[in-house]
Amino acid sequence: FGIHYGGLGKLVLFLDLDCRFDVLRLSQMLKHRLLQANRLGNGAWWQLEESNVRNFRAAHEKSNTAFDEELYVSCMKRFLYVRCYDSLELLSCLKTLDYRIRQQESCGSQVGVLMIDSIGAFHWTDRLSSLLALETQNRKSLSLTNVVETIVQEMKKLLQVHSLVVIATKATIYEEKYPTNENNRKFSSNDDLSGNVASKAQQPPFREFMPSSWQAFVTHKLITRKSADHQSLQTGQKSLSAYSLEWLQPQLSSIDQFIVDDSGIVIVS
Amino acid sequence: MIVVLSIFHNIPSLVGCRFVRLENPIIDASFRYFCASHGIVTVEDFLLHDVEVLAAFADRQTNSDRLKEGITVMLSLVERQCRPWLNGMELLEDLQRNKQNLSTGDRGTDSLLKGGFREGQVTELVGPSSSGKTQFCMQAAASVAEKHAGRVLYLDTGNSFSARRIAQFGSSSDTSLEQKVMSRISCHTVYDIYTMLETLQGLDVTLRSQVQTNVNEHRLRLLVVDSISSLITPILGGSGSQGRALMVAVGYMLKKLAHEHSIAILVTNHTVSAGGEGGKTKPALGETWKSIPHVRLMLSHDHKNSNSTISILKHTSMPSGQTMRITTRKDNR
């Protein structure tokens, strides 16, 4: 018997380009999820991954309302974080990422996902660089196109040798009628990609500002928007903001609604 | 064109040309020549190139081994310049040890924010004119100087700073203590964004070079910019990227200062019409600015009944939408 926590036990590499990441929130969410798992009780023990199995005695010793401190710490340690304040720092980081991933692998840890928050953070700065760049023969200028091309290049190389998922967030930077946020996903070549040939001729609900090299690199796209406020009947709280989640790539017709509570995202419909 | 060049001059770090001295025997003349023949003269050029492709070219040369060693040295140089990766526990430790919560001076706001301003974060206060933003800023300055024994740097863009008013926010009647508290607050007037950037860069240099003798005694804990929107709005005109790039440069400078020197930063912004029906308003400075502050608060003042409410527009670890009524202290004690 044990408690099924789910999860993969892999490392998360988080590139914070927005420089707004709050570890307190991550810690909160993780604690809530561990508590939830504890409360929901024992799962079918034969389905559990070895790394997530806590033996029966240990689980029983702790009270229902506590969570496993040791597990919490080991999970927090799997979250690796670095900040970049500009594109050059980002490029330096990407260039040395392969080496760092290999270092982690030699210690036995696998990297599961690389996250970038958010990919459009240096857009205006890089566009200004494009304006000011001196086009000398032979040398590549520090323009937006060149920077993004190099980012895509480095990530493609990483995906060729490591089995991981890349998730990037992208915020809107132009005034839109409906404020939106996007999430782009790329799968490594090891994953099964279903080729989606048919695409509906629909106008994108936002203004695309990333260069074509990035757009071609993206294989999956999600868009989140704020929708009408949602009354949470279970907790009796006053209305929580509700958001809609729509798959743009591959395009699905259904739109999910979710709210954000203490333990994170909860799909409501 | 002149405007563009002056932007370039004032923010050298924006279009970074960091030349690093390479005192390594492997980075010799022949290596530099090889790199130059592929358009690589600076470290930045190296970052924009595919290392594997370069190594393939190096293979074709007679001194290929040495050249490839040079490439490895360059990569390790790039690696050394990178910040170290921190794990979740280390991030939490830094937070708990170095980044404290500072009281805003108003109990209602403190309870709304579960403590107050957090060191390391940029908090934006949005409100229409005469909603009490400056009062809020001065109250915060007084609170940090007194309750947290911290220094405050107050950047005033509209000549609204009042030492007399700040003194009134103090809670003690002991004049010598009051003087000590007041001496911890320094006010500078800033009229344009270029002066602002220079001031911030100068501050960064000063803070880096300060010898940490007594870590917590009178270190800079709060930076106030009242109002940041009055500096940024004049340069945001049109669809060009220059104004927005400058705005982002200021934003990142603030975020960097806040995080690396464990300072709480408070900036004020005004409101503009949100279009549509109902006379709704929204924060100024547009879409791109939204990603800059960690916490966005909206201050509204009802002139009819002299009630002020503050609400959370956005917070990194709390849901938005919560509001709290705050007390507005009258002018005389």
Coordinates of C-alpha atoms in Angstrom, one line a residue:
Chain A
F1 CA 0.0 0.0 0.0
G2 CA 1.2 3.5 -0.6
I3 CA 0.1 6.8 -1.9
H4 CA -0.1 7.5 -5.5
Y5 CA 1.2 11.0 -6.1
G6 CA 1.4 10.8 -9.9
G7 CA 4.2 12.7 -11.6
L8 CA 7.3 11.7 -13.4
G9 CA 10.1 12.4 -10.9
K10 CA 12.0 14.3 -13.6
L11 CA 13.8 17.6 -13.6
V12 CA 12.2 20.9 -14.7
L13 CA 14.4 23.5 -16.2
F14 CA 12.8 26.9 -15.9
L15 CA 14.2 29.9 -17.9
D16 CA 12.7 33.0 -16.4
L17 CA 12.9 35.7 -19.0
D18 CA 10.0 37.7 -17.4
C19 CA 11.9 37.7 -14.1
R20 CA 8.7 37.5 -12.2
F21 CA 8.6 33.9 -11.0
D22 CA 7.4 33.5 -7.4
V23 CA 8.8 30.4 -5.8
L24 CA 6.3 30.9 -2.9
R25 CA 3.4 30.1 -5.2
L26 CA 5.2 27.0 -6.5
S27 CA 5.8 25.9 -3.0
Q28 CA 2.1 26.5 -2.0
M29 CA 0.8 24.6 -5.0
L30 CA 3.1 21.6 -4.4
K31 CA 2.1 21.4 -0.7
H32 CA -1.6 21.5 -1.6
R33 CA -1.2 18.8 -4.2
L34 CA 0.6 16.6 -1.8
L35 CA -2.1 17.2 0.8
Q36 CA -4.8 16.4 -1.7
A37 CA -3.1 13.2 -2.6
N38 CA -2.7 12.2 1.0
R39 CA -6.4 12.9 1.7
L40 CA -7.6 10.9 -1.3
G41 CA -5.8 8.0 0.2
N42 CA -4.2 4.9 -1.2
G43 CA -4.1 4.2 -4.8
A44 CA -3.7 0.7 -6.4
W45 CA -0.2 -0.1 -5.4
W46 CA 0.8 -2.0 -8.5
Q47 CA 0.3 1.1 -10.6
L48 CA 2.8 3.2 -8.6
E49 CA 6.3 4.1 -9.9
E50 CA 9.0 3.0 -7.6
S51 CA 10.3 6.4 -6.9
N52 CA 6.9 7.6 -5.7
V53 CA 6.0 4.7 -3.5
R54 CA 6.1 5.5 0.2
N55 CA 5.9 2.4 2.3
F56 CA 2.7 1.8 4.2
R57 CA 4.2 2.2 7.7
A58 CA 5.7 5.6 6.9
A59 CA 2.5 6.9 5.4
H60 CA 0.5 5.7 8.4
E61 CA 2.8 7.3 10.9
K62 CA 2.1 10.8 9.5
S63 CA -1.3 12.3 10.2
N64 CA -3.9 12.9 7.6
T65 CA -3.4 16.6 7.4
A66 CA 0.4 16.6 7.1
F67 CA 2.3 16.0 3.9
D68 CA 5.5 14.2 3.4
E69 CA 8.2 16.9 4.1
E70 CA 10.9 14.7 2.6
L71 CA 9.0 14.2 -0.6
Y72 CA 8.2 17.9 -0.8
V73 CA 11.9 18.8 -0.5
S74 CA 12.9 16.3 -3.1
C75 CA 10.3 17.6 -5.5
M76 CA 11.3 21.2 -4.9
K77 CA 14.9 20.3 -5.6
R78 CA 13.9 18.9 -9.0
F79 CA 12.9 22.4 -10.1
L80 CA 15.9 24.2 -11.6
Y81 CA 15.7 27.9 -12.2
V82 CA 17.7 30.6 -13.9
R83 CA 17.0 34.2 -14.9
C84 CA 18.0 36.0 -18.1
Y85 CA 17.7 39.7 -18.3
D86 CA 18.4 40.0 -22.1
S87 CA 18.8 37.9 -25.2
L88 CA 22.5 37.6 -24.9
E89 CA 22.1 36.0 -21.5
L90 CA 19.5 33.7 -22.9
L91 CA 21.8 32.6 -25.8
S92 CA 24.6 32.0 -23.4
C93 CA 22.3 29.9 -21.3
L94 CA 21.0 27.9 -24.2
K95 CA 24.5 27.3 -25.6
T96 CA 25.6 25.7 -22.3
L97 CA 22.4 23.9 -21.6
D98 CA 23.4 20.6 -23.2
Y99 CA 26.5 20.4 -21.0
R100 CA 24.4 21.1 -17.9
I101 CA 21.7 18.5 -18.8
R102 CA 24.5 16.0 -19.3
Q103 CA 25.9 16.9 -15.8
Q104 CA 22.4 16.2 -14.3
E105 CA 22.1 13.0 -16.2
S106 CA 25.4 11.7 -14.9
C107 CA 23.9 12.1 -11.4
G108 CA 21.0 10.0 -12.5
S109 CA 18.4 12.7 -13.0
Q110 CA 16.4 13.0 -16.2
V111 CA 15.2 16.3 -17.5
G112 CA 11.6 16.2 -18.4
V113 CA 10.7 19.7 -19.5
L114 CA 12.3 23.0 -20.4
M115 CA 10.1 26.0 -19.7
I116 CA 10.6 29.5 -21.1
D117 CA 8.6 32.3 -19.5
S118 CA 8.1 34.2 -21.7
I119 CA 9.5 34.0 -25.2
G120 CA 8.5 37.5 -26.2
A121 CA 10.1 39.2 -23.2
F122 CA 13.0 40.8 -25.2
H123 CA 11.0 41.5 -28.3
W124 CA 11.1 45.3 -28.2
T125 CA 14.7 45.4 -27.0
D126 CA 15.8 43.1 -29.9
R127 CA 13.8 45.1 -32.4
L128 CA 15.7 48.2 -31.3
S129 CA 18.9 46.3 -31.7
S130 CA 17.8 45.5 -35.2
L131 CA 17.4 49.2 -35.9
L132 CA 20.8 50.1 -34.5
A133 CA 22.7 47.1 -35.9
L134 CA 25.5 47.9 -38.2
E135 CA 25.4 45.6 -41.2
T136 CA 29.0 44.8 -41.7
Q137 CA 29.9 42.2 -44.3
N138 CA 30.3 38.7 -43.0
R139 CA 29.2 39.4 -39.4
K140 CA 25.7 38.6 -38.2
S141 CA 24.0 41.5 -36.6
L142 CA 22.3 41.2 -33.2
S143 CA 18.8 41.6 -34.8
L144 CA 15.6 40.1 -33.7
T145 CA 15.5 37.6 -36.6
N146 CA 19.1 36.4 -35.9
V147 CA 18.5 36.1 -32.2
V148 CA 15.3 34.1 -32.6
E149 CA 16.9 31.9 -35.3
T150 CA 19.8 31.1 -33.0
I151 CA 17.4 30.3 -30.2
V152 CA 15.5 27.9 -32.4
Q153 CA 18.7 26.4 -33.7
E154 CA 20.0 25.7 -30.2
M155 CA 16.7 24.2 -29.0
K156 CA 16.5 22.0 -32.1
K157 CA 20.0 20.6 -31.2
L158 CA 18.9 20.0 -27.7
L159 CA 15.7 18.2 -28.8
Q160 CA 17.8 15.9 -31.1
V161 CA 19.9 14.5 -28.2
H162 CA 17.6 14.8 -25.2
S163 CA 14.1 13.5 -24.8
L164 CA 12.3 16.5 -23.3
V165 CA 9.3 18.8 -23.9
V166 CA 9.7 22.5 -24.4
I167 CA 7.0 24.7 -23.2
A168 CA 7.1 28.4 -23.8
T169 CA 4.7 31.1 -22.8
K170 CA 4.0 34.1 -24.8
A171 CA 2.1 37.3 -23.8
T172 CA 0.4 39.7 -26.1
I173 CA 2.3 42.9 -26.5
Y174 CA -0.1 44.7 -28.8
E175 CA -3.4 46.1 -27.7
E176 CA -6.0 43.5 -28.6
K177 CA -9.8 43.5 -28.3
Y178 CA -9.6 40.4 -26.2
P179 CA -6.5 40.2 -24.1
T180 CA -4.9 36.8 -24.5
N181 CA -2.0 34.6 -23.4
E182 CA -0.5 31.8 -25.4
N183 CA 1.3 28.7 -24.6
N184 CA 3.4 27.0 -27.2
R185 CA 4.6 23.4 -26.9
K186 CA 7.2 21.5 -28.8
F187 CA 7.8 17.8 -28.6
S188 CA 11.1 16.1 -29.0
S189 CA 11.6 13.8 -32.0
N190 CA 11.2 10.9 -29.7
D191 CA 7.6 11.6 -29.1
D192 CA 4.8 10.6 -31.4
L193 CA 3.7 13.5 -33.5
S194 CA 0.4 13.2 -35.2
G195 CA 0.6 15.1 -38.4
N196 CA -2.3 17.4 -38.6
V197 CA -2.7 18.5 -42.2
A198 CA -6.1 20.0 -42.2
S199 CA -6.2 23.6 -40.9
K200 CA -9.2 25.8 -40.7
A201 CA -9.0 29.0 -42.4
Q202 CA -9.6 31.1 -39.4
Q203 CA -8.2 34.5 -38.5
P204 CA -5.9 34.2 -35.5
P205 CA -7.4 36.0 -32.5
F206 CA -4.2 37.8 -31.7
R207 CA -1.4 39.6 -33.5
E208 CA 1.6 37.3 -34.1
F209 CA 4.8 39.1 -33.5
M210 CA 7.4 36.2 -33.4
P211 CA 9.5 35.8 -36.5
S212 CA 8.7 32.9 -38.9
S213 CA 11.6 30.8 -37.7
W214 CA 9.9 30.5 -34.3
Q215 CA 6.4 30.0 -35.8
A216 CA 7.7 27.1 -37.8
F217 CA 9.4 25.6 -34.8
V218 CA 6.2 25.5 -32.7
T219 CA 4.3 22.2 -33.0
H220 CA 1.5 22.8 -30.5
K221 CA -0.3 25.9 -29.4
L222 CA -2.7 26.8 -26.7
I223 CA -4.4 30.0 -26.0
T224 CA -5.8 31.2 -22.7
R225 CA -8.2 34.1 -22.2
K226 CA -10.1 35.6 -19.4
S227 CA -13.7 34.7 -19.5
A228 CA -16.6 35.7 -17.2
D229 CA -16.2 35.3 -13.5
H230 CA -17.1 32.0 -12.0
Q231 CA -19.0 31.4 -8.8
S232 CA -17.3 28.7 -6.8
L233 CA -20.2 26.9 -5.1
Q234 CA -18.1 24.2 -3.3
T235 CA -15.9 26.5 -1.3
G236 CA -18.4 29.2 -1.0
Q237 CA -15.8 31.8 -1.9
K238 CA -16.7 34.9 -3.8
S239 CA -16.3 34.7 -7.5
L240 CA -13.0 33.5 -8.8
S241 CA -11.8 34.6 -12.2
A242 CA -12.4 32.0 -14.9
Y243 CA -10.3 31.4 -18.0
S244 CA -10.8 29.6 -21.2
L245 CA -8.3 27.3 -22.8
E246 CA -8.4 26.6 -26.5
W247 CA -6.1 24.4 -28.6
L248 CA -5.0 26.3 -31.7
Q249 CA -2.5 23.8 -33.0
P250 CA -3.7 21.1 -33.5
Q251 CA -7.0 22.9 -33.8
L252 CA -9.8 21.4 -31.6
S253 CA -13.3 22.6 -31.6
S254 CA -14.0 22.3 -27.8
I255 CA -12.9 25.1 -25.4
D256 CA -12.1 24.2 -21.8
Q257 CA -12.9 26.5 -18.9
F258 CA -10.7 26.6 -15.9
I259 CA -10.2 28.4 -12.6
V260 CA -7.1 28.8 -10.5
D261 CA -7.3 27.7 -6.9
D262 CA -4.7 27.0 -4.2
S263 CA -3.5 23.8 -5.8
G264 CA -3.3 25.3 -9.3
I265 CA -5.4 24.9 -12.4
V266 CA -8.8 23.2 -12.1
I267 CA -10.7 22.5 -15.3
V268 CA -14.3 23.1 -14.6
S269 CA -15.9 22.3 -18.0
Chain B
M1 CA 17.8 59.5 -36.3
I2 CA 19.3 61.8 -33.7
V3 CA 16.9 60.5 -31.1
V4 CA 17.7 56.9 -31.8
L5 CA 21.5 57.6 -31.4
S6 CA 21.0 59.3 -28.1
I7 CA 19.0 56.3 -26.8
F8 CA 22.0 54.2 -27.8
H9 CA 24.4 56.4 -26.0
N10 CA 22.4 56.5 -22.8
I11 CA 21.8 52.8 -22.3
P12 CA 25.0 51.0 -23.3
S13 CA 23.8 47.8 -21.6
L14 CA 20.8 47.7 -23.9
V15 CA 22.8 46.8 -27.0
G16 CA 25.4 45.0 -25.0
C17 CA 28.9 45.1 -26.4
R18 CA 30.7 43.3 -23.6
F19 CA 34.2 42.8 -24.6
V20 CA 35.9 40.2 -22.4
R21 CA 39.6 40.0 -22.2
L22 CA 40.7 36.6 -23.3
E23 CA 44.0 35.9 -21.6
N24 CA 44.3 32.3 -22.8
P25 CA 47.2 31.0 -24.8
I26 CA 44.8 28.9 -27.0
I27 CA 43.0 32.0 -28.1
D28 CA 45.9 33.1 -30.2
A29 CA 46.2 35.0 -33.4
S30 CA 45.5 32.1 -35.6
F31 CA 42.3 31.3 -33.6
R32 CA 41.2 34.9 -33.9
Y33 CA 41.9 34.9 -37.6
F34 CA 39.9 31.7 -38.1
C35 CA 37.0 33.2 -36.1
A36 CA 37.1 36.5 -38.0
S37 CA 37.0 34.6 -41.3
H38 CA 33.6 33.3 -40.2
G39 CA 32.4 36.6 -39.0
I40 CA 33.1 36.1 -35.3
V41 CA 34.9 39.0 -33.8
T42 CA 33.2 39.5 -30.4
V43 CA 31.7 37.1 -27.9
E44 CA 28.2 38.2 -29.1
D45 CA 29.1 37.0 -32.6
F46 CA 30.1 33.7 -31.1
L47 CA 26.7 33.4 -29.4
L48 CA 24.9 33.9 -32.7
H49 CA 26.8 31.1 -34.4
D50 CA 26.3 27.4 -34.5
V51 CA 29.2 25.8 -32.6
E52 CA 29.0 22.5 -34.4
V53 CA 29.1 24.2 -37.8
L54 CA 32.2 26.1 -36.7
A55 CA 33.8 23.0 -35.4
A56 CA 33.2 21.3 -38.8
F57 CA 35.0 24.2 -40.5
A58 CA 37.8 23.9 -38.0
D59 CA 38.2 20.2 -38.9
R60 CA 39.2 21.3 -42.4
Q61 CA 42.1 23.4 -41.2
T62 CA 45.6 22.0 -40.6
N63 CA 45.6 23.1 -36.9
S64 CA 42.1 21.7 -36.3
D65 CA 42.8 20.2 -32.9
R66 CA 44.0 23.5 -31.5
L67 CA 41.2 25.4 -33.1
K68 CA 38.6 23.1 -31.6
E69 CA 40.3 23.5 -28.2
G70 CA 39.8 27.2 -28.7
I71 CA 36.1 26.7 -29.3
T72 CA 35.9 24.7 -26.1
V73 CA 37.6 27.5 -24.2
M74 CA 35.1 30.0 -25.7
L75 CA 32.2 27.8 -24.6
S76 CA 33.6 27.5 -21.0
L77 CA 34.0 31.3 -21.0
V78 CA 30.3 31.6 -22.0
E79 CA 29.4 29.1 -19.3
R80 CA 31.3 31.1 -16.6
Q81 CA 29.3 34.2 -17.5
C82 CA 26.0 32.4 -17.0
R83 CA 24.2 32.6 -13.7
P84 CA 24.2 29.4 -11.7
W85 CA 21.0 27.3 -11.7
L86 CA 19.2 27.3 -8.4
N87 CA 16.8 24.7 -7.3
G88 CA 13.4 25.3 -5.6
M89 CA 14.7 24.9 -2.1
E90 CA 17.6 27.3 -2.7
L91 CA 15.1 29.9 -4.1
L92 CA 13.0 29.5 -1.0
E93 CA 16.0 29.9 1.3
D94 CA 17.0 33.1 -0.5
L95 CA 13.4 34.4 -0.1
Q96 CA 13.2 33.6 3.5
R97 CA 16.6 34.9 4.4
N98 CA 17.0 38.0 2.2
K99 CA 13.6 39.1 1.1
Q100 CA 11.4 40.4 3.9
N101 CA 7.9 41.8 3.8
L102 CA 7.8 45.5 4.5
S103 CA 4.7 47.1 6.0
T104 CA 3.0 49.6 3.7
G105 CA 2.1 51.8 6.7
D106 CA -1.6 51.0 6.3
R107 CA -3.0 48.0 8.2
G108 CA -5.7 47.3 5.7
T109 CA -3.2 47.1 2.8
D110 CA -0.8 45.0 4.8
S111 CA -3.5 42.5 5.5
L112 CA -4.6 42.5 1.8
L113 CA -1.1 41.8 0.7
K114 CA -0.5 39.3 3.5
G115 CA 2.4 41.3 5.0
G116 CA 3.1 44.2 2.7
F117 CA 5.6 44.9 -0.1
R118 CA 8.0 42.1 -0.7
E119 CA 11.6 42.9 -1.1
G120 CA 12.7 41.7 -4.5
Q121 CA 9.4 42.6 -6.2
V122 CA 8.2 45.6 -8.2
T123 CA 4.7 46.8 -7.0
E124 CA 2.7 49.1 -9.2
L125 CA 0.0 51.3 -7.8
V126 CA -2.5 52.4 -10.4
G127 CA -5.1 55.1 -9.8
P128 CA -6.7 58.1 -11.4
S129 CA -5.4 61.5 -10.5
S130 CA -6.0 62.7 -6.9
S131 CA -6.8 59.2 -5.8
G132 CA -4.1 59.4 -3.1
K133 CA -1.2 57.6 -4.8
T134 CA 1.3 60.1 -3.6
Q135 CA 0.0 59.9 -0.1
F136 CA 0.2 56.1 -0.3
C137 CA 3.9 56.4 -1.4
M138 CA 4.8 58.8 1.3
Q139 CA 3.1 56.7 3.9
A140 CA 5.1 53.7 2.7
A141 CA 8.3 55.6 2.8
A142 CA 7.7 56.7 6.4
S143 CA 6.7 53.1 7.4
V144 CA 9.9 51.5 5.9
A145 CA 12.1 54.2 7.4
E146 CA 10.6 53.9 10.8
K147 CA 9.4 50.3 11.3
H148 CA 12.1 48.5 9.2
A149 CA 15.0 50.9 9.9
G150 CA 15.6 51.0 6.2
R151 CA 16.8 53.7 3.8
V152 CA 14.3 54.9 1.3
L153 CA 15.1 56.4 -2.1
Y154 CA 12.2 58.5 -3.4
L155 CA 12.3 59.5 -7.0
D156 CA 9.7 62.3 -7.5
T157 CA 8.7 63.2 -11.1
G158 CA 6.0 65.8 -10.3
N159 CA 7.2 67.8 -7.4
S160 CA 4.7 66.3 -5.1
F161 CA 7.0 65.0 -2.4
S162 CA 6.5 66.7 1.0
A163 CA 8.9 66.2 3.9
R164 CA 6.3 67.7 6.2
R165 CA 3.7 65.2 5.2
I166 CA 6.0 62.3 5.6
A167 CA 6.9 63.4 9.1
Q168 CA 3.2 63.3 9.9
F169 CA 3.1 59.7 9.1
G170 CA 5.6 59.0 11.8
S171 CA 4.2 57.5 15.0
S172 CA 6.5 59.0 17.5
S173 CA 6.6 62.4 19.1
D174 CA 10.3 62.1 20.0
T175 CA 11.9 64.7 17.7
S176 CA 15.3 63.2 17.7
L177 CA 14.0 59.8 16.6
E178 CA 11.8 61.6 14.1
Q179 CA 14.9 63.3 12.7
K180 CA 16.8 60.0 12.5
V181 CA 13.9 58.4 10.6
M182 CA 13.6 61.3 8.2
S183 CA 17.3 61.2 7.5
R184 CA 16.8 57.8 6.1
I185 CA 14.6 59.0 3.3
S186 CA 16.3 60.8 0.4
C187 CA 14.4 62.4 -2.4
H188 CA 15.5 63.1 -5.9
T189 CA 13.6 64.9 -8.6
V190 CA 13.7 63.1 -12.0
Y191 CA 12.1 64.8 -15.0
D192 CA 12.8 62.5 -17.9
I193 CA 13.4 58.9 -18.6
Y194 CA 17.1 59.3 -19.5
T195 CA 17.9 60.8 -16.1
M196 CA 15.9 58.0 -14.5
L197 CA 18.0 55.3 -16.3
E198 CA 21.2 57.1 -15.3
T199 CA 20.0 57.3 -11.7
L200 CA 19.1 53.6 -11.6
Q201 CA 22.4 52.6 -13.2
G202 CA 24.3 54.8 -10.7
L203 CA 22.3 53.2 -7.9
D204 CA 23.3 49.7 -9.1
V205 CA 26.9 50.6 -9.1
T206 CA 26.8 52.2 -5.7
L207 CA 25.0 49.2 -4.1
R208 CA 27.4 46.7 -5.7
S209 CA 30.4 48.5 -4.4
Q210 CA 29.1 49.0 -0.9
V211 CA 31.0 47.0 1.7
Q212 CA 28.5 45.0 3.7
T213 CA 29.7 45.7 7.2
N214 CA 26.4 45.6 9.0
V215 CA 24.0 43.9 6.7
N216 CA 20.7 45.0 8.0
E217 CA 21.4 48.4 9.5
H218 CA 20.1 51.2 7.3
R219 CA 20.5 49.4 4.0
L220 CA 18.3 50.6 1.1
R221 CA 15.0 48.7 1.4
L222 CA 12.5 50.8 -0.6
L223 CA 12.7 52.6 -3.9
V224 CA 9.7 54.7 -4.8
V225 CA 9.1 56.2 -8.3
D226 CA 6.1 58.6 -8.3
S227 CA 5.1 58.5 -11.0
I228 CA 6.8 56.2 -13.5
S229 CA 4.0 56.7 -16.1
S230 CA 4.8 60.4 -16.4
L231 CA 8.3 59.5 -17.5
I232 CA 7.3 56.8 -19.9
T233 CA 4.1 58.2 -21.5
P234 CA 6.0 61.0 -23.4
I235 CA 8.2 58.4 -25.2
L236 CA 5.5 55.9 -26.0
G237 CA 4.1 57.7 -29.0
G238 CA 3.5 55.9 -32.2
S239 CA 4.1 52.3 -33.2
G240 CA 7.9 52.4 -33.3
S241 CA 9.9 50.2 -31.0
Q242 CA 12.1 52.8 -29.5
G243 CA 9.7 54.0 -26.8
R244 CA 8.7 50.6 -25.8
A245 CA 12.3 49.3 -25.8
L246 CA 13.2 52.1 -23.4
M247 CA 10.2 51.3 -21.2
V248 CA 11.2 47.7 -21.1
A249 CA 14.8 48.7 -20.3
V250 CA 13.6 50.7 -17.3
G251 CA 11.3 47.8 -16.3
Y252 CA 14.2 45.3 -16.3
M253 CA 16.5 47.7 -14.6
L254 CA 14.0 47.9 -11.8
K255 CA 13.5 44.1 -11.6
K256 CA 17.2 43.5 -11.5
L257 CA 17.7 46.1 -8.8
A258 CA 14.9 44.7 -6.7
H259 CA 16.1 41.1 -7.0
E260 CA 19.8 41.5 -6.7
H261 CA 19.8 44.0 -3.9
S262 CA 16.7 42.8 -2.1
I263 CA 14.8 46.1 -2.4
A264 CA 11.1 46.6 -2.6
I265 CA 10.2 48.9 -5.5
L266 CA 6.9 50.9 -5.6
V267 CA 5.9 52.7 -8.8
T268 CA 2.8 54.7 -9.6
N269 CA 0.8 54.7 -12.8
H270 CA -2.2 56.6 -13.9
T271 CA -5.4 55.4 -15.7
V272 CA -6.7 55.9 -19.2
S273 CA -10.0 55.3 -20.7
A274 CA -10.7 51.6 -21.5
G275 CA -12.9 52.4 -24.4
G276 CA -16.4 51.0 -24.9
E277 CA -19.4 52.0 -22.8
G278 CA -19.5 52.9 -19.1
G279 CA -16.5 55.1 -18.9
K280 CA -14.3 52.3 -17.7
T281 CA -10.7 52.9 -17.0
K282 CA -7.6 50.8 -17.2
P283 CA -4.0 51.3 -16.3
A284 CA -1.9 53.4 -18.6
L285 CA 1.3 52.3 -20.3
G286 CA -0.3 49.6 -22.4
E287 CA 0.0 45.9 -23.0
T288 CA 3.8 45.4 -22.8
W289 CA 4.1 47.2 -19.4
K290 CA 1.7 44.6 -17.9
S291 CA 4.5 42.1 -17.7
I292 CA 6.8 44.3 -15.8
P293 CA 5.4 44.6 -12.2
H294 CA 5.1 41.6 -9.9
V295 CA 2.1 43.1 -8.1
R296 CA -0.4 45.5 -9.6
L297 CA -2.8 47.3 -7.2
M298 CA -5.6 49.6 -8.1
L299 CA -6.4 52.6 -5.9
S300 CA -9.8 54.3 -6.1
H301 CA -11.1 57.1 -4.1
D302 CA -14.7 58.1 -3.7
H303 CA -14.7 61.8 -3.2
K304 CA -18.3 61.9 -2.0
N305 CA -17.7 59.8 1.1
S306 CA -13.9 60.1 1.3
N307 CA -13.5 56.3 1.2
S308 CA -10.5 54.8 -0.5
T309 CA -10.3 51.2 -1.7
I310 CA -7.3 49.3 -2.9
S311 CA -7.7 46.1 -4.9
I312 CA -5.3 43.5 -6.3
L313 CA -5.2 43.5 -10.1
K314 CA -2.4 41.0 -10.2
H315 CA -0.2 39.2 -7.8
T316 CA 2.4 36.6 -8.2
S317 CA 1.1 34.4 -5.4
M318 CA -2.4 35.5 -4.7
P319 CA -5.6 35.6 -6.6
S320 CA -6.7 38.9 -8.1
G321 CA -9.9 40.8 -7.3
Q322 CA -9.6 41.1 -3.6
T323 CA -10.3 44.6 -2.2
M324 CA -9.8 46.4 1.0
R325 CA -10.9 49.7 2.3
I326 CA -8.0 51.8 3.5
T327 CA -8.0 54.7 5.8
T328 CA -6.9 58.1 4.5
R329 CA -5.2 60.0 7.2
K330 CA -6.2 63.6 7.5
D331 CA -3.6 66.3 7.0
N332 CA -3.4 67.5 10.6
R333 CA -2.6 65.1 13.5

